[in-house]
Tab-separated table of C-alpha atoms in Angstrom:
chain	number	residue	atom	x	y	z
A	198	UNK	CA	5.502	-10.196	36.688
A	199	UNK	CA	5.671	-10.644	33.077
A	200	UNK	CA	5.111	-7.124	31.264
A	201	UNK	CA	3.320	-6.520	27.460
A	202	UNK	CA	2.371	-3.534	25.502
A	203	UNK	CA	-0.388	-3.500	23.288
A	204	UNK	CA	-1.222	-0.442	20.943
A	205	UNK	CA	-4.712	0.080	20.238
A	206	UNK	CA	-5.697	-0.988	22.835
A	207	UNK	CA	-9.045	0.712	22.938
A	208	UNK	CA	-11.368	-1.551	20.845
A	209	UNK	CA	-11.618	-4.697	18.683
A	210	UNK	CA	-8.303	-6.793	18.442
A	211	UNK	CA	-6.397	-5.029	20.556
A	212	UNK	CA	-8.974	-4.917	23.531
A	213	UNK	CA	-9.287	-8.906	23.510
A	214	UNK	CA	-5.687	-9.301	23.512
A	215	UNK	CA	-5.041	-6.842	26.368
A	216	UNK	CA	-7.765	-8.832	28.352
A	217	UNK	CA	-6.806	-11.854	27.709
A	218	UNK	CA	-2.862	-10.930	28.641
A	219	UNK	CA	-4.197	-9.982	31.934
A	220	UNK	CA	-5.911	-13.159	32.102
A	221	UNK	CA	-2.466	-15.023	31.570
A	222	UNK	CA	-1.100	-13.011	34.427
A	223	UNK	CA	1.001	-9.937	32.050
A	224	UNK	CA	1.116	-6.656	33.696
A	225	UNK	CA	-0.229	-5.184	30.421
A	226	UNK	CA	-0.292	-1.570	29.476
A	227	UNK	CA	-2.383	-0.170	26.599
A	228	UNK	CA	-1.911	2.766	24.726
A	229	UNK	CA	-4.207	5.002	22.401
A	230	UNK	CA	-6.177	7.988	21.704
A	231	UNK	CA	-9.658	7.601	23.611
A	232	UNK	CA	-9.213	7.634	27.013
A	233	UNK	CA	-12.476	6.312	27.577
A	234	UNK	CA	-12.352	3.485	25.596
A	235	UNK	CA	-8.873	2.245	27.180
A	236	UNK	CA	-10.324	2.681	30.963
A	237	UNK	CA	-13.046	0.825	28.955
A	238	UNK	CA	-10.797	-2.125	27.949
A	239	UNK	CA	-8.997	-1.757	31.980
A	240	UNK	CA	-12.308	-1.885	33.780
A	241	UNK	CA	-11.742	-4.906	35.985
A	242	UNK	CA	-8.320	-5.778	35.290
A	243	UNK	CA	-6.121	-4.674	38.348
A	244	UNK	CA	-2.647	-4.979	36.467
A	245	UNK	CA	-3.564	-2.943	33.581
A	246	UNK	CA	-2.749	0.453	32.785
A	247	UNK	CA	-3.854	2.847	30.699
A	248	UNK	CA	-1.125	5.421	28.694
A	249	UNK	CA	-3.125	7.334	26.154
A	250	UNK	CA	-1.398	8.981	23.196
A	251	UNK	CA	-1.508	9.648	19.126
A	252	UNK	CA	1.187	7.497	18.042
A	253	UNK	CA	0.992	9.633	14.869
A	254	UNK	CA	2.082	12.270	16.635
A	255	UNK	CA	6.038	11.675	17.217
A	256	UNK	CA	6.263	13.499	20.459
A	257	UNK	CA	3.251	11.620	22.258
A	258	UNK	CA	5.503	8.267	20.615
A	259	UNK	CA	8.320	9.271	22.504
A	260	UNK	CA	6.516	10.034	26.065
A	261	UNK	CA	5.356	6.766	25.904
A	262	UNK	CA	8.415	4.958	25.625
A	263	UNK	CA	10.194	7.187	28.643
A	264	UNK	CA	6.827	6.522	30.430
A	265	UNK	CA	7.535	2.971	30.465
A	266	UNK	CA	10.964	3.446	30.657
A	267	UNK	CA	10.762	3.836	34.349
A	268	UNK	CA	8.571	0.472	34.683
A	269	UNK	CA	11.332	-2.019	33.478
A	270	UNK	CA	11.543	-4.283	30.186
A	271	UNK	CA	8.783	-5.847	28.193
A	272	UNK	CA	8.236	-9.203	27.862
A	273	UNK	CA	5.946	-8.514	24.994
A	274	UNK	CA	5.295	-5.618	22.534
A	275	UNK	CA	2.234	-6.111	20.500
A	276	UNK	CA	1.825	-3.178	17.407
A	277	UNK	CA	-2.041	-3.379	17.147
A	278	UNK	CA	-2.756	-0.179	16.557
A	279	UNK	CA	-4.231	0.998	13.146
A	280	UNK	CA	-6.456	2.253	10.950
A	281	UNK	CA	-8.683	1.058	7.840
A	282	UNK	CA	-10.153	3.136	5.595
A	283	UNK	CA	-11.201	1.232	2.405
A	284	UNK	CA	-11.314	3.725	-0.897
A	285	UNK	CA	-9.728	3.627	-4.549
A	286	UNK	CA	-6.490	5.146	-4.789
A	287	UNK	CA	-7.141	7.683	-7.231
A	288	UNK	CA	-9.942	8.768	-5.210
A	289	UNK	CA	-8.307	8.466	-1.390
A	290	UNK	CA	-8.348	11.722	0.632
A	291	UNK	CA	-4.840	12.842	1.027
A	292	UNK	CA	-4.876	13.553	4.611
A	293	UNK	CA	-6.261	9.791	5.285
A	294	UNK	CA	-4.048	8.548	2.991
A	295	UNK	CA	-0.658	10.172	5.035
A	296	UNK	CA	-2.574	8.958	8.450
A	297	UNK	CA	-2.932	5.660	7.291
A	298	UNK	CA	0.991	5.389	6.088
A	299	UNK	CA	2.135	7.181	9.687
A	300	UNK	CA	0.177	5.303	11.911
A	301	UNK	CA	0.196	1.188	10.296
A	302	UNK	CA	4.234	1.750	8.715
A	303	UNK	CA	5.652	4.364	10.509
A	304	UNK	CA	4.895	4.292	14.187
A	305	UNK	CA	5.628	0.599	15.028
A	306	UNK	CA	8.953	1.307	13.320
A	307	UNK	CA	9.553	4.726	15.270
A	308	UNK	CA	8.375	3.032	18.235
A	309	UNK	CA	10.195	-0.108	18.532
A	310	UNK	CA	13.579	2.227	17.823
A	311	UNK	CA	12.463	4.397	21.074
A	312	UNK	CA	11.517	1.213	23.694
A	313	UNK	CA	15.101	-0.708	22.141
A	314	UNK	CA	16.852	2.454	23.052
A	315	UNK	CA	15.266	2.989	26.168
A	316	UNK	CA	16.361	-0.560	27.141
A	317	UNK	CA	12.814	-2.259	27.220
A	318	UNK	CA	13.260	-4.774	24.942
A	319	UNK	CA	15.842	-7.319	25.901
A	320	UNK	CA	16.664	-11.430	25.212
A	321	UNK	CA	13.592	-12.780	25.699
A	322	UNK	CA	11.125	-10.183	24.326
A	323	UNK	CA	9.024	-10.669	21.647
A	324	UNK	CA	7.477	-8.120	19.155
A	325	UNK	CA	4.191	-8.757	17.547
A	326	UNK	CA	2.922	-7.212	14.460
A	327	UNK	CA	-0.806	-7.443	13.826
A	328	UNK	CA	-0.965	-7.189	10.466
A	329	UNK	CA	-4.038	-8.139	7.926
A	330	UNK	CA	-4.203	-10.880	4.986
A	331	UNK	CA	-4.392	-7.316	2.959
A	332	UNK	CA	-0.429	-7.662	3.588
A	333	UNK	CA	-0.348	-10.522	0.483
A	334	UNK	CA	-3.827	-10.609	-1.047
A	335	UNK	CA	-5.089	-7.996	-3.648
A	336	UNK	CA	-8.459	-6.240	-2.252
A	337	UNK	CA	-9.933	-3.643	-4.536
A	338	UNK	CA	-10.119	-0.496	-2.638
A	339	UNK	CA	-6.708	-1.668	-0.014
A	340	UNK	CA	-4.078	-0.115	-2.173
A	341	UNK	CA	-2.928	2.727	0.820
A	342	UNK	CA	-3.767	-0.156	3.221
A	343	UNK	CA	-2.083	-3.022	1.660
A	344	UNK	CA	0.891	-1.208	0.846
A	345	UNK	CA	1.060	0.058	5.110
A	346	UNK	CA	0.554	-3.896	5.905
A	347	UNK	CA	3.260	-5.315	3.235
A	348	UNK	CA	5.380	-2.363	4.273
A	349	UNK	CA	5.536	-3.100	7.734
A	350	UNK	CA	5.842	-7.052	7.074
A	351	UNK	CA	9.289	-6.450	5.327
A	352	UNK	CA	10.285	-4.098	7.742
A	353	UNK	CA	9.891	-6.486	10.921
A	354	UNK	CA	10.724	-9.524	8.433
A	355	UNK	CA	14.679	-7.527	8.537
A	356	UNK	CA	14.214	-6.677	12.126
A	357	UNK	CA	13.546	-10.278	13.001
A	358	UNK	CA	17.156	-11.167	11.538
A	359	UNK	CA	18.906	-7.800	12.789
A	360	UNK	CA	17.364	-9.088	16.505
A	361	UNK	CA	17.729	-13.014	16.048
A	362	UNK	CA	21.564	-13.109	17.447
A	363	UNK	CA	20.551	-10.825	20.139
A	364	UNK	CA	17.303	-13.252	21.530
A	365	UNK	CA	14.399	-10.810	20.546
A	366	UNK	CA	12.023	-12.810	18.101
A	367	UNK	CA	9.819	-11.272	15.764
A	368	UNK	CA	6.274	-12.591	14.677
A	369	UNK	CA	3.951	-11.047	11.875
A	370	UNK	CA	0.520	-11.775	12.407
A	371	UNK	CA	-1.972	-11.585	9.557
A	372	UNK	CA	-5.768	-11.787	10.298
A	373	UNK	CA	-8.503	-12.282	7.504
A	374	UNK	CA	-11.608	-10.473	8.522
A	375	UNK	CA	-12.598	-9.896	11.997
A	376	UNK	CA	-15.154	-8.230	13.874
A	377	UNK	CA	-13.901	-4.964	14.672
A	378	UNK	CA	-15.269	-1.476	15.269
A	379	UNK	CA	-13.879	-0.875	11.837
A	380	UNK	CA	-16.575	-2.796	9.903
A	381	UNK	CA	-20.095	-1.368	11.460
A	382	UNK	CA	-23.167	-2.880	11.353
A	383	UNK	CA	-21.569	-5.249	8.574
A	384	UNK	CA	-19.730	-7.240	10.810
A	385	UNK	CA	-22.639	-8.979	12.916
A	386	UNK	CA	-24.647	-9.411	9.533
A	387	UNK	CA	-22.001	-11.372	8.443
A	388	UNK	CA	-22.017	-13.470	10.630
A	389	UNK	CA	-19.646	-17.049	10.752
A	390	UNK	CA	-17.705	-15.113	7.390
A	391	UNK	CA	-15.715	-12.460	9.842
A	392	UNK	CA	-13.662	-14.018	13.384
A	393	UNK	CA	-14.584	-12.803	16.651
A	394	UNK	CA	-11.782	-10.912	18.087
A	395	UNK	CA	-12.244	-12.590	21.515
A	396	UNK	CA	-12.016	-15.395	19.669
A	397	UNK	CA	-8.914	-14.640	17.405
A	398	UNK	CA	-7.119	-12.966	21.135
A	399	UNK	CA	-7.401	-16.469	22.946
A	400	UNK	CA	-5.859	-18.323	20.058
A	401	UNK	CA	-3.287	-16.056	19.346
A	402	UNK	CA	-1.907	-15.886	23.046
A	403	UNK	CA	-2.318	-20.166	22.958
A	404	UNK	CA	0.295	-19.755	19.879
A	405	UNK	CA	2.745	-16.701	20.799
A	406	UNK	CA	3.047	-17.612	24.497
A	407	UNK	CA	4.993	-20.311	23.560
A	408	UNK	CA	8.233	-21.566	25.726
A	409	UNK	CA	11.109	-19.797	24.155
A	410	UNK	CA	12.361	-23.125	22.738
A	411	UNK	CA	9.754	-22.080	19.908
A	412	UNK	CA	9.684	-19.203	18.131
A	413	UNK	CA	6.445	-18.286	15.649
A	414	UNK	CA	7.395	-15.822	13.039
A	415	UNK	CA	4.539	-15.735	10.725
A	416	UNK	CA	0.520	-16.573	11.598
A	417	UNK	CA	-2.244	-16.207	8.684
A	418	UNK	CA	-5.480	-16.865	10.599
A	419	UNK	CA	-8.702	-16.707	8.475
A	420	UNK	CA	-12.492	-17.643	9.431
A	421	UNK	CA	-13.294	-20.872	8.351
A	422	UNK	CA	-14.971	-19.616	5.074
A	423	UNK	CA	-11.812	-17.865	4.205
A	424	UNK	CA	-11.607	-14.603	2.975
A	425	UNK	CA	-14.413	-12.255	1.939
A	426	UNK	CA	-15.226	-11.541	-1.926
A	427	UNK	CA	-13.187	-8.085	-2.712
């Protein structure tokens, strides 16, 4: 059975990509902070598992990867988790500001190091980065955001060609606005301007579960509008 990883698993994109692994037949295992909310995402899905940790926290990182160290190689590793907090710079809170670096930039990089060392990602596997049009498009209050999304693009943009002789393919996905947790009450009052993340799951799998005769390295998927006034 085909095995994936998805941070974040507990809500919005990550929780419609989870499902809809499990639909395609991936013994998928989700990892983050609320319990609840990942038993939430499980409910119903007999080959998924739930591993909840704070990535941000660099021992709970590296329990996860011996976790699934026992349960063989990934097929798929899928860095969803993150967090948005929209603010200008000059007036970000500090603490925020160092979550938001540690948990969009710095665990996917600490984490993919621990599951490659552990063995889990071999020829075959392919690491997704969820990322966010933020990544290339200037949004007034996204500086700490932005810069976590463009950070991590380079990043996996050199891993992809440090991993291409050795069969491990790298894709950066970049989503305009979609209806997540993140946006409130805004995000049903806007309505067709924001993507459904059950939506957005569905056609990413169509696209990344490609034969490995084709490899996609970079996605920009926007609602049909495109994006939202900054």
């Amino acid at each position: 059975m085909r095995q994936a990883l998805v941070t974040g698993g507990g809500s919005g994109i990550g929780r419609e990509l989870a499902r809809e692994l499990a639909r395609q037949g991936f013994r998928t295992w989700i990892c983050g902070r609320r319990e609840k909310a990942l038993k939430e995402t499980a409910g119903g899905f007999r080959e998924m598992h739930c591993l909840p940790a704070d990535l941000c926290e660099r021992e709970q990182l590296g329990r996860l990867a011996r976790n699934l160290a026992a349960e063989g190689p990934l097929d798929l590793l899928v860095h969803n988790a993150g967090v948005f907090e929209a603010a200008p710079l000059l007036s970000q809170d500090e603490d925020r500001l160092r979550r938001m670096l540690r948990l969009n930039l710095e665990a996917p990089l600490l984490l993919t190091r621990e599951l490659y060392g552990q063995g889990l990602l071999e020829r075959g596997a392919r690491i997704v980065n969820i990322l966010s049009v933020a990544a290339e498009t200037v949004f007034p209050g996204c500086s700490v955001y932005g810069a976590s999304k463009a950070g991590l693009r380079m990043a996996m943009q050199c891993l992809r060609e440090e991993l291409r002789e050795e069969g491990i393919s790298v894709c950066n996905v970049l989503p305009g606005a979609t209806r997540t947790p993140a946006w409130g009450e805004e995000g049903e009052r806007l309505g067709e301007r924001i993507m459904d993340p059950e939506e957005l799951a569905k056609s990413l799998c169509a696209i990344l579960l490609q034969p490995q005769g084709i490899v996609p390295e970079e996605l920009v998927l926007r609602p049909p509008l495109g994006d939202l006034d900054g």
